[in-house]
Amino acid sequence: MSFQLTDEQRLISETARDFVDNEVVPRARDSDRAERFDADLARRLGAMGYLGAPVAEDYGGRGLDHLGYGLIVEEVGRGDSAMRTVVSVQTSLVCGSIERWGTEQQKQRWLPRLCSGEAFGCFALTEPDTGSDAASVRTRAERIEGGWRLSGQKMWISLGSVAEVALVFAQTDPGQGHRGMACFLVPTGSEGFSSQEIHGKLGLRASDTAALALDAVEVPDEALLGEVGDGFKVAMSALDSGRYSVAAGCVGICQGCVDASVAYAKERKQFGVPIASFQLVQEMIADMIVRRDAARLLVRRAGELKDAGEPNTRETSVAKLYATESAVECANLAIQVHGGAGYVDDHPVERYLRDARVTTLYEGTSQIQKLIIARDATGINAMTPVRAD
Ligand SMILES: Cc1cc2nc3c(=O)[nH]c(=O)nc-3n(C[C@H](O)[C@H](O)[C@H](O)COP(=O)(O)OP(=O)(O)OC[C@H]3O[C@@H](n4cnc5c(N)ncnc54)[C@H](O)[C@@H]3O)c2cc1C
């Protein structure tokens, strides 16, 4: 594993840092306060090439490797997790799935517009009664002549009310379990498709989150992504990339916490000296730095394995688990360093805490990551309870 960035990687990171400092950071607080999804800024992320960074250039992406992609996500995550969510969902879950599983026609139709930010996409797996147990989706796909009819509900879908296309996971044959799952590329303008924005979230307030309803939505055969029965594999391959992206964004939160805390601790005086002079304050800063560095190295390890084409599900889960829990921990410590000033949004640290909180929930909760990691070690799947009788 390499510990140094190449010149090209350093340039990618510095360019992203400048863009985030100039364009993302100045708007983050107001969007959060207003619970407003900033579509204009999201499109500018696309114009920078940040919505399809690892997608092949032939399809409108930048053809970057995962390490380069992770560096961009880290910077956007430092600036605003709501915007980082746009990058992660659009790039890893939507574009990544279409590029990996799509037909040439599907790729040509959707990828250039998604990568440029001209259109948004969403990834609709979760349902009101189906979260961690993703194989149990109840949305039904019934065969009709020349296509499929989809009916069901989806819950907590990022970009759900602004997306032009939804990757909808549905069950084609309930008797088949996850082997009956399929994924469909559904234009959100289709008759019977509707969305409802979800408000009142603890964090990610500037991220669009929606509940979706599919009321006998009809799509042609060409809407199928992969084959019938591939749906679960499409979802899991997307999450392997999505978890990496969430983890990279959380390294950015850790970095933001260190930056804000160091600056504040050197400026704020108590007992006649900067609070940075107190060993107990230094301890909090040191704890954040250790977390940040460890999370960053775990993300890089997962990225290098992805770029080498090596198996990386366990390493990606380790990175996701550690980086997300560290982001929560760092944000909590950063508020402590700021004292009362950290409790209001003049400083970014209270938003860091609220935004970080969801990262241990979505794209597989921390408990699910632990079960994946320990399943790999033991060969025993403890995700499904074994009944005593
Ligand atoms: C802001 C936001 C955005 C989201 N965006 C998307 C999106 O774009 N697309 C999408 O499809 N979904 C999205 N989600 C949904 C998210 O992925 C789910 O919330 C997550 O997978 C957890 O599912 P759940 O909420 O149903 O919790 P549950 O699965 O009901 O879990 C509740 C608790 O039980 C625990 N638990 C469950 N099963 C087990 C087990 N086998 N062993 C041990 N503990 C277990 C969990 O760890 C958790 O602590 C989003 C959620 C939020 C809040």
CSV table of C-alpha atoms and ligand atoms in Angstrom, one decimal:
chain,number,residue,atom,x,y,z
A,1,MET,CA,0.0,0.0,0.0
A,2,SER,CA,1.4,3.4,-0.9
A,3,PHE,CA,1.3,6.2,1.7
A,4,GLN,CA,2.2,9.1,-0.6
A,5,LEU,CA,-0.1,10.7,-3.1
A,6,THR,CA,1.2,11.0,-6.7
A,7,ASP,CA,1.5,14.5,-8.2
A,8,GLU,CA,-1.7,13.8,-10.1
A,9,GLN,CA,-3.6,12.7,-7.0
A,10,ARG,CA,-2.3,15.8,-5.1
A,11,LEU,CA,-3.6,18.0,-7.9
A,12,ILE,CA,-7.0,16.3,-7.9
A,13,SER,CA,-7.2,16.8,-4.1
A,14,GLU,CA,-6.1,20.4,-4.2
A,15,THR,CA,-8.5,21.3,-7.0
A,16,ALA,CA,-11.4,19.8,-5.1
A,17,ARG,CA,-10.3,21.6,-1.9
A,18,ASP,CA,-10.3,24.9,-3.6
A,19,PHE,CA,-13.7,24.3,-5.2
A,20,VAL,CA,-15.2,23.2,-1.9
A,21,ASP,CA,-13.7,26.2,0.0
A,22,ASN,CA,-14.9,28.7,-2.6
A,23,GLU,CA,-18.3,27.2,-3.7
A,24,VAL,CA,-19.6,24.6,-1.2
A,25,VAL,CA,-18.5,25.9,2.3
A,26,PRO,CA,-20.0,29.4,1.9
A,27,ARG,CA,-23.5,28.0,1.1
A,28,ALA,CA,-23.6,25.0,3.5
A,29,ARG,CA,-25.0,26.7,6.6
A,30,ASP,CA,-27.8,28.6,4.8
A,31,SER,CA,-28.9,25.5,2.8
A,32,ASP,CA,-28.9,23.5,6.1
A,33,ARG,CA,-31.0,26.2,7.9
A,34,ALA,CA,-33.5,26.4,5.0
A,35,GLU,CA,-33.6,22.6,4.5
A,36,ARG,CA,-33.0,23.5,0.8
A,37,PHE,CA,-31.5,21.1,-1.7
A,38,ASP,CA,-29.1,23.3,-3.8
A,39,ALA,CA,-29.7,21.9,-7.3
A,40,ASP,CA,-27.6,24.6,-8.8
A,41,LEU,CA,-24.6,23.7,-6.7
A,42,ALA,CA,-25.1,20.0,-7.4
A,43,ARG,CA,-25.1,20.7,-11.1
A,44,ARG,CA,-21.8,22.6,-10.7
A,45,LEU,CA,-20.3,19.5,-9.0
A,46,GLY,CA,-21.3,17.8,-12.3
A,47,ALA,CA,-19.6,20.5,-14.3
A,48,MET,CA,-16.4,19.9,-12.3
A,49,GLY,CA,-16.6,16.2,-13.2
A,50,TYR,CA,-17.4,15.2,-9.6
A,51,LEU,CA,-20.6,13.3,-10.3
A,52,GLY,CA,-19.1,10.6,-12.4
A,53,ALA,CA,-15.4,10.7,-11.6
A,54,PRO,CA,-14.7,7.0,-11.9
A,55,VAL,CA,-17.0,6.5,-14.9
A,56,ALA,CA,-15.3,6.0,-18.3
A,57,GLU,CA,-14.6,9.1,-20.3
A,58,ASP,CA,-16.6,7.5,-23.3
A,59,TYR,CA,-19.7,7.9,-21.1
A,60,GLY,CA,-19.0,11.4,-19.9
A,61,GLY,CA,-17.0,10.5,-16.7
A,62,ARG,CA,-13.4,11.4,-15.9
A,63,GLY,CA,-12.1,7.8,-15.9
A,64,LEU,CA,-10.4,8.3,-12.5
A,65,ASP,CA,-9.4,5.4,-10.3
A,66,HIS,CA,-11.0,4.9,-6.9
A,67,LEU,CA,-8.2,6.6,-5.0
A,68,GLY,CA,-8.8,9.8,-7.0
A,69,TYR,CA,-12.5,9.5,-6.6
A,70,GLY,CA,-12.1,9.1,-2.8
A,71,LEU,CA,-9.9,12.2,-2.6
A,72,ILE,CA,-12.7,14.3,-4.3
A,73,VAL,CA,-15.4,12.8,-2.0
A,74,GLU,CA,-13.2,13.5,1.1
A,75,GLU,CA,-13.1,17.2,0.2
A,76,VAL,CA,-16.8,17.5,-0.6
A,77,GLY,CA,-17.5,15.7,2.7
A,78,ARG,CA,-15.4,18.2,4.6
A,79,GLY,CA,-17.5,21.0,3.1
A,80,ASP,CA,-21.0,19.7,3.2
A,81,SER,CA,-22.3,16.1,3.7
A,82,ALA,CA,-25.5,17.0,1.9
A,83,MET,CA,-23.5,17.7,-1.3
A,84,ARG,CA,-21.3,14.6,-0.6
A,85,THR,CA,-24.5,12.5,-0.5
A,86,VAL,CA,-25.3,13.8,-4.1
A,87,VAL,CA,-21.8,12.7,-5.2
A,88,SER,CA,-22.0,9.3,-3.5
A,89,VAL,CA,-25.5,8.5,-4.7
A,90,GLN,CA,-25.1,9.7,-8.2
A,91,THR,CA,-21.6,8.3,-8.8
A,92,SER,CA,-21.4,5.1,-6.8
A,93,LEU,CA,-25.0,3.9,-6.6
A,94,VAL,CA,-26.5,5.2,-9.9
A,95,CYS,CA,-23.8,5.7,-12.5
A,96,GLY,CA,-21.7,2.9,-11.2
A,97,SER,CA,-24.6,0.4,-11.4
A,98,ILE,CA,-25.5,1.6,-14.9
A,99,GLU,CA,-21.9,1.4,-16.1
A,100,ARG,CA,-21.4,-2.1,-14.6
A,101,TRP,CA,-24.7,-3.7,-15.4
A,102,GLY,CA,-26.3,-1.7,-18.2
A,103,THR,CA,-26.6,-2.3,-21.9
A,104,GLU,CA,-24.8,-0.1,-24.3
A,105,GLN,CA,-28.1,1.7,-25.0
A,106,GLN,CA,-28.8,2.3,-21.3
A,107,LYS,CA,-25.3,3.6,-20.8
A,108,GLN,CA,-25.5,6.0,-23.7
A,109,ARG,CA,-28.9,7.1,-22.7
A,110,TRP,CA,-28.2,7.9,-19.1
A,111,LEU,CA,-24.6,8.2,-18.2
A,112,PRO,CA,-23.5,11.4,-20.0
A,113,ARG,CA,-26.4,13.4,-18.6
A,114,LEU,CA,-25.9,12.0,-15.1
A,115,CYS,CA,-22.1,12.6,-15.1
A,116,SER,CA,-22.5,16.2,-16.2
A,117,GLY,CA,-25.2,16.9,-13.6
A,118,GLU,CA,-27.8,17.7,-16.3
A,119,ALA,CA,-29.9,15.0,-14.7
A,120,PHE,CA,-30.0,13.4,-11.2
A,121,GLY,CA,-30.6,9.7,-10.5
A,122,CYS,CA,-31.7,7.9,-7.3
A,123,PHE,CA,-31.2,4.4,-5.9
A,124,ALA,CA,-34.5,3.0,-4.6
A,125,LEU,CA,-33.8,-0.1,-2.5
A,126,THR,CA,-35.2,0.7,1.0
A,127,GLU,CA,-38.9,0.3,1.7
A,128,PRO,CA,-41.1,1.1,4.7
A,129,ASP,CA,-40.9,-2.5,5.9
A,130,THR,CA,-37.5,-3.4,4.3
A,131,GLY,CA,-34.3,-1.9,5.5
A,132,SER,CA,-31.3,-4.0,6.6
A,133,ASP,CA,-32.9,-7.1,5.2
A,134,ALA,CA,-32.7,-5.8,1.6
A,135,ALA,CA,-33.4,-9.1,0.0
A,136,SER,CA,-37.0,-8.9,1.3
A,137,VAL,CA,-38.2,-6.0,-0.9
A,138,ARG,CA,-42.0,-6.1,-1.4
A,139,THR,CA,-42.2,-3.9,-4.5
A,140,ARG,CA,-43.6,-6.2,-7.1
A,141,ALA,CA,-42.6,-6.4,-10.8
A,142,GLU,CA,-45.2,-8.3,-12.9
A,143,ARG,CA,-44.7,-9.3,-16.4
A,144,ILE,CA,-46.9,-7.6,-19.0
A,145,GLU,CA,-46.6,-7.8,-22.8
A,146,GLY,CA,-43.3,-6.2,-23.8
A,147,GLY,CA,-42.4,-5.1,-20.3
A,148,TRP,CA,-43.1,-4.9,-16.6
A,149,ARG,CA,-45.6,-3.3,-14.3
A,150,LEU,CA,-44.1,-2.1,-11.0
A,151,SER,CA,-46.1,-1.5,-7.8
A,152,GLY,CA,-44.9,-0.6,-4.3
A,153,GLN,CA,-43.4,1.9,-2.0
A,154,LYS,CA,-39.8,3.1,-1.4
A,155,MET,CA,-38.6,5.0,1.7
A,156,TRP,CA,-35.7,7.3,2.6
A,157,ILE,CA,-34.6,7.7,-1.0
A,158,SER,CA,-31.8,10.3,-1.5
A,159,LEU,CA,-32.4,12.6,-4.5
A,160,GLY,CA,-35.9,10.9,-4.8
A,161,SER,CA,-37.9,14.0,-5.6
A,162,VAL,CA,-35.4,15.6,-8.0
A,163,ALA,CA,-34.2,12.5,-9.9
A,164,GLU,CA,-35.1,12.0,-13.5
A,165,VAL,CA,-34.4,8.3,-13.3
A,166,ALA,CA,-34.8,5.9,-10.4
A,167,LEU,CA,-33.1,2.5,-10.0
A,168,VAL,CA,-36.0,0.6,-8.6
A,169,PHE,CA,-35.4,-2.8,-7.0
A,170,ALA,CA,-38.4,-5.1,-7.2
A,171,GLN,CA,-39.4,-8.7,-6.7
A,172,THR,CA,-40.4,-10.6,-9.8
A,173,ASP,CA,-41.3,-13.9,-8.1
A,174,PRO,CA,-41.9,-13.9,-4.3
A,175,GLY,CA,-41.2,-17.6,-4.1
A,176,GLN,CA,-37.6,-17.0,-5.3
A,177,GLY,CA,-36.5,-14.7,-2.5
A,178,HIS,CA,-33.4,-12.6,-3.4
A,179,ARG,CA,-33.0,-14.7,-6.6
A,180,GLY,CA,-36.2,-13.2,-7.9
A,181,MET,CA,-35.1,-9.6,-7.4
A,182,ALA,CA,-34.6,-7.4,-10.4
A,183,CYS,CA,-33.5,-3.8,-10.9
A,184,PHE,CA,-35.3,-1.4,-13.3
A,185,LEU,CA,-34.3,2.0,-14.7
A,186,VAL,CA,-37.6,3.9,-14.2
A,187,PRO,CA,-38.0,7.4,-15.6
A,188,THR,CA,-39.6,9.4,-12.8
A,189,GLY,CA,-42.0,11.0,-15.2
A,190,SER,CA,-43.7,7.7,-15.8
A,191,GLU,CA,-47.4,7.5,-15.2
A,192,GLY,CA,-48.1,6.2,-11.7
A,193,PHE,CA,-44.7,7.3,-10.2
A,194,SER,CA,-44.8,9.9,-7.4
A,195,SER,CA,-42.5,11.2,-4.7
A,196,GLN,CA,-43.0,13.0,-1.4
A,197,GLU,CA,-40.2,15.0,0.2
A,198,ILE,CA,-39.3,14.0,3.8
A,199,HIS,CA,-38.5,16.9,6.1
A,200,GLY,CA,-37.6,17.2,9.8
A,201,LYS,CA,-34.4,15.2,9.6
A,202,LEU,CA,-31.8,15.5,12.3
A,203,GLY,CA,-29.1,16.2,9.8
A,204,LEU,CA,-28.5,16.2,6.0
A,205,ARG,CA,-31.2,18.8,5.9
A,206,ALA,CA,-29.9,20.2,2.7
A,207,SER,CA,-30.1,16.7,1.1
A,208,ASP,CA,-33.2,15.8,-0.8
A,209,THR,CA,-34.8,12.7,0.8
A,210,ALA,CA,-38.1,11.3,-0.4
A,211,ALA,CA,-40.7,8.5,-0.1
A,212,LEU,CA,-41.6,7.1,-3.5
A,213,ALA,CA,-44.8,5.4,-4.6
A,214,LEU,CA,-45.1,3.2,-7.7
A,215,ASP,CA,-48.7,2.7,-8.7
A,216,ALA,CA,-48.7,0.2,-11.6
A,217,VAL,CA,-45.9,2.0,-13.3
A,218,GLU,CA,-45.3,0.3,-16.7
A,219,VAL,CA,-41.8,0.1,-18.2
A,220,PRO,CA,-40.5,-1.7,-21.3
A,221,ASP,CA,-38.2,-4.6,-21.3
A,222,GLU,CA,-35.3,-2.3,-22.1
A,223,ALA,CA,-35.7,-0.8,-18.6
A,224,LEU,CA,-34.4,-3.9,-16.9
A,225,LEU,CA,-30.8,-3.4,-15.6
A,226,GLY,CA,-29.0,-6.7,-15.7
A,227,GLU,CA,-31.1,-9.9,-15.9
A,228,VAL,CA,-34.1,-11.0,-13.9
A,229,GLY,CA,-32.6,-12.4,-10.7
A,230,ASP,CA,-29.6,-10.0,-10.8
A,231,GLY,CA,-31.3,-7.3,-8.6
A,232,PHE,CA,-29.7,-8.4,-5.4
A,233,LYS,CA,-26.2,-8.5,-7.0
A,234,VAL,CA,-26.8,-5.1,-8.6
A,235,ALA,CA,-27.7,-3.7,-5.1
A,236,MET,CA,-24.7,-5.3,-3.4
A,237,SER,CA,-22.2,-4.2,-6.0
A,238,ALA,CA,-23.5,-0.7,-5.8
A,239,LEU,CA,-23.2,-0.7,-2.0
A,240,ASP,CA,-19.6,-1.9,-2.2
A,241,SER,CA,-18.8,1.4,-4.0
A,242,GLY,CA,-21.3,3.5,-2.0
A,243,ARG,CA,-19.9,2.4,1.3
A,244,TYR,CA,-16.4,3.4,0.1
A,245,SER,CA,-17.7,6.8,-0.9
A,246,VAL,CA,-19.5,7.3,2.5
A,247,ALA,CA,-16.3,6.4,4.3
A,248,ALA,CA,-14.3,8.8,2.2
A,249,GLY,CA,-16.8,11.6,3.0
A,250,CYS,CA,-16.5,10.8,6.7
A,251,VAL,CA,-12.7,11.2,6.5
A,252,GLY,CA,-13.6,14.7,5.3
A,253,ILE,CA,-15.8,15.3,8.3
A,254,CYS,CA,-12.9,14.2,10.6
A,255,GLN,CA,-10.6,16.6,8.8
A,256,GLY,CA,-13.1,19.4,9.1
A,257,CYS,CA,-13.4,18.8,12.9
A,258,VAL,CA,-9.6,18.9,13.3
A,259,ASP,CA,-9.3,22.1,11.2
A,260,ALA,CA,-12.1,23.9,13.1
A,261,SER,CA,-10.9,22.7,16.5
A,262,VAL,CA,-7.2,23.6,16.0
A,263,ALA,CA,-8.1,27.1,14.8
A,264,TYR,CA,-10.6,27.7,17.6
A,265,ALA,CA,-8.4,26.3,20.3
A,266,LYS,CA,-5.5,28.6,19.3
A,267,GLU,CA,-7.8,31.7,19.2
A,268,ARG,CA,-10.0,31.2,22.2
A,269,LYS,CA,-8.5,32.3,25.5
A,270,GLN,CA,-9.4,31.2,29.0
A,271,PHE,CA,-7.5,31.7,32.2
A,272,GLY,CA,-5.4,34.1,30.3
A,273,VAL,CA,-4.1,31.6,27.7
A,274,PRO,CA,-5.3,30.0,24.5
A,275,ILE,CA,-7.3,26.9,25.4
A,276,ALA,CA,-5.0,25.0,23.1
A,277,SER,CA,-2.5,25.3,26.0
A,278,PHE,CA,-4.5,22.9,28.1
A,279,GLN,CA,-3.5,19.3,28.0
A,280,LEU,CA,-7.1,18.1,28.2
A,281,VAL,CA,-8.0,20.2,25.1
A,282,GLN,CA,-4.9,18.8,23.3
A,283,GLU,CA,-6.0,15.3,24.2
A,284,MET,CA,-9.3,15.9,22.3
A,285,ILE,CA,-7.4,17.2,19.3
A,286,ALA,CA,-5.0,14.3,19.3
A,287,ASP,CA,-7.9,11.8,19.5
A,288,MET,CA,-9.5,13.4,16.5
A,289,ILE,CA,-6.2,13.3,14.5
A,290,VAL,CA,-5.6,9.6,15.3
A,291,ARG,CA,-9.2,8.8,14.2
A,292,ARG,CA,-8.8,10.9,11.0
A,293,ASP,CA,-5.5,9.3,10.0
A,294,ALA,CA,-6.7,5.7,10.7
A,295,ALA,CA,-9.9,6.3,8.8
A,296,ARG,CA,-8.0,7.8,5.8
A,297,LEU,CA,-5.6,4.8,5.6
A,298,LEU,CA,-8.5,2.3,5.8
A,299,VAL,CA,-10.3,4.2,3.0
A,300,ARG,CA,-7.1,4.2,0.9
A,301,ARG,CA,-6.6,0.5,1.5
A,302,ALA,CA,-10.1,-0.2,0.2
A,303,GLY,CA,-9.6,2.1,-2.7
A,304,GLU,CA,-6.3,0.4,-3.7
A,305,LEU,CA,-7.9,-3.0,-3.6
A,306,LYS,CA,-10.8,-1.8,-5.8
A,307,ASP,CA,-8.3,-0.3,-8.3
A,308,ALA,CA,-6.3,-3.6,-8.3
A,309,GLY,CA,-9.5,-5.5,-8.9
A,310,GLU,CA,-9.0,-7.5,-5.7
A,311,PRO,CA,-11.9,-8.7,-3.4
A,312,ASN,CA,-12.6,-5.8,-1.0
A,313,THR,CA,-16.0,-6.3,0.6
A,314,ARG,CA,-14.5,-6.9,4.0
A,315,GLU,CA,-12.0,-4.0,3.8
A,316,THR,CA,-14.7,-1.7,2.5
A,317,SER,CA,-16.9,-2.6,5.4
A,318,VAL,CA,-14.0,-2.0,7.8
A,319,ALA,CA,-13.4,1.4,6.3
A,320,LYS,CA,-17.1,2.3,6.3
A,321,LEU,CA,-17.6,1.2,9.9
A,322,TYR,CA,-14.5,2.9,11.3
A,323,ALA,CA,-14.8,6.1,9.3
A,324,THR,CA,-18.5,6.7,10.0
A,325,GLU,CA,-18.2,6.0,13.7
A,326,SER,CA,-15.0,8.2,13.8
A,327,ALA,CA,-16.9,11.1,12.1
A,328,VAL,CA,-19.5,11.0,14.9
A,329,GLU,CA,-16.8,10.8,17.5
A,330,CYS,CA,-14.7,13.6,16.0
A,331,ALA,CA,-17.7,15.9,15.6
A,332,ASN,CA,-18.7,15.3,19.2
A,333,LEU,CA,-15.2,16.1,20.4
A,334,ALA,CA,-15.1,19.1,18.2
A,335,ILE,CA,-18.2,20.5,19.8
A,336,GLN,CA,-16.5,19.9,23.2
A,337,VAL,CA,-13.5,21.9,22.1
A,338,HIS,CA,-15.7,24.8,21.0
A,339,GLY,CA,-17.6,24.8,24.3
A,340,GLY,CA,-21.0,26.7,24.0
A,341,ALA,CA,-19.9,28.2,20.7
A,342,GLY,CA,-20.0,24.7,19.2
A,343,TYR,CA,-23.6,24.3,20.0
A,344,VAL,CA,-24.8,26.9,17.4
A,345,ASP,CA,-24.2,27.0,13.6
A,346,ASP,CA,-21.7,29.9,13.6
A,347,HIS,CA,-19.2,27.1,13.5
A,348,PRO,CA,-19.6,24.0,11.3
A,349,VAL,CA,-19.1,21.5,14.1
A,350,GLU,CA,-22.7,21.1,15.2
A,351,ARG,CA,-23.7,20.4,11.6
A,352,TYR,CA,-20.9,17.9,11.3
A,353,LEU,CA,-22.4,16.0,14.2
A,354,ARG,CA,-25.9,16.1,12.9
A,355,ASP,CA,-24.8,15.1,9.3
A,356,ALA,CA,-22.4,12.4,10.5
A,357,ARG,CA,-25.1,10.7,12.5
A,358,VAL,CA,-26.8,9.2,9.4
A,359,THR,CA,-23.6,7.7,8.1
A,360,THR,CA,-23.7,4.9,10.6
A,361,LEU,CA,-27.2,4.1,9.4
A,362,TYR,CA,-27.4,4.3,5.6
A,363,GLU,CA,-25.7,2.0,3.1
A,364,GLY,CA,-25.7,-0.6,5.8
A,365,THR,CA,-25.8,0.2,9.5
A,366,SER,CA,-22.7,-0.3,11.7
A,367,GLN,CA,-24.2,-3.5,13.0
A,368,ILE,CA,-24.5,-4.8,9.5
A,369,GLN,CA,-20.9,-3.9,8.7
A,370,LYS,CA,-19.8,-5.8,11.8
A,371,LEU,CA,-21.8,-8.8,10.7
A,372,ILE,CA,-20.2,-8.7,7.2
A,373,ILE,CA,-16.7,-8.4,8.7
A,374,ALA,CA,-17.2,-11.2,11.2
A,375,ARG,CA,-18.9,-13.4,8.6
A,376,ASP,CA,-15.8,-13.1,6.5
A,377,ALA,CA,-13.7,-14.2,9.5
A,378,THR,CA,-15.8,-17.1,10.7
A,379,GLY,CA,-17.6,-18.3,7.6
A,380,ILE,CA,-20.9,-18.1,9.6
A,381,ASN,CA,-23.7,-15.8,8.6
A,382,ALA,CA,-25.1,-14.3,11.8
A,383,MET,CA,-27.4,-11.8,10.0
A,384,THR,CA,-30.4,-14.1,9.9
A,385,PRO,CA,-31.5,-15.3,13.3
A,386,VAL,CA,-31.5,-19.1,13.9
A,387,ARG,CA,-34.6,-20.2,15.7
A,388,ALA,CA,-34.2,-22.6,18.6
A,389,ASP,CA,-37.2,-24.7,17.6
B,1,LIG,C1,-31.2,10.4,5.2
B,1,LIG,C2,-31.3,9.0,4.7
B,1,LIG,C3,-31.0,8.7,3.3
B,1,LIG,C4,-31.1,7.5,2.8
B,1,LIG,N1,-30.9,7.3,1.4
B,1,LIG,C5,-31.2,6.1,0.9
B,1,LIG,C6,-31.2,5.8,-0.5
B,1,LIG,O1,-30.8,6.7,-1.3
B,1,LIG,N2,-31.6,4.7,-1.0
B,1,LIG,C7,-32.0,3.6,-0.2
B,1,LIG,O2,-32.4,2.6,-0.8
B,1,LIG,N3,-32.0,3.8,1.1
B,1,LIG,C8,-31.7,5.0,1.7
B,1,LIG,N4,-31.7,5.1,3.1
B,1,LIG,C9,-32.2,4.0,3.9
B,1,LIG,C10,-31.0,3.4,4.7
B,1,LIG,O3,-30.2,2.7,3.9
B,1,LIG,C11,-31.7,2.5,5.8
B,1,LIG,O4,-32.3,3.4,6.7
B,1,LIG,C12,-30.7,1.5,6.4
B,1,LIG,O5,-30.4,0.5,5.5
B,1,LIG,C13,-31.3,0.9,7.7
B,1,LIG,O6,-32.6,0.3,7.4
B,1,LIG,P1,-33.8,0.7,8.4
B,1,LIG,O7,-33.8,2.2,8.6
B,1,LIG,O8,-35.0,0.0,7.9
B,1,LIG,O9,-33.4,0.1,9.8
B,1,LIG,P2,-33.6,-1.4,10.3
B,1,LIG,O10,-33.1,-2.4,9.3
B,1,LIG,O11,-35.0,-1.6,10.7
B,1,LIG,O12,-32.6,-1.5,11.5
B,1,LIG,C14,-33.0,-1.0,12.8
B,1,LIG,C15,-31.9,-1.4,13.8
B,1,LIG,O13,-31.8,-2.9,13.8
B,1,LIG,C16,-30.5,-3.3,13.6
B,1,LIG,N5,-30.5,-4.5,12.8
B,1,LIG,C17,-31.3,-4.9,11.7
B,1,LIG,N6,-31.0,-6.1,11.3
B,1,LIG,C18,-30.0,-6.6,12.1
B,1,LIG,C19,-29.3,-7.8,12.2
B,1,LIG,N7,-29.5,-8.8,11.3
B,1,LIG,N8,-28.4,-8.0,13.2
B,1,LIG,C20,-28.2,-6.9,14.1
B,1,LIG,N9,-28.8,-5.8,14.1
B,1,LIG,C21,-29.7,-5.6,13.1
B,1,LIG,C22,-29.9,-2.2,12.7
B,1,LIG,O14,-28.5,-2.2,12.8
B,1,LIG,C23,-30.5,-1.0,13.4
B,1,LIG,O15,-29.7,-0.7,14.6
B,1,LIG,C24,-31.5,6.4,3.6
B,1,LIG,C25,-31.8,6.6,5.0
B,1,LIG,C26,-31.7,7.9,5.5
B,1,LIG,C27,-32.0,8.1,7.0
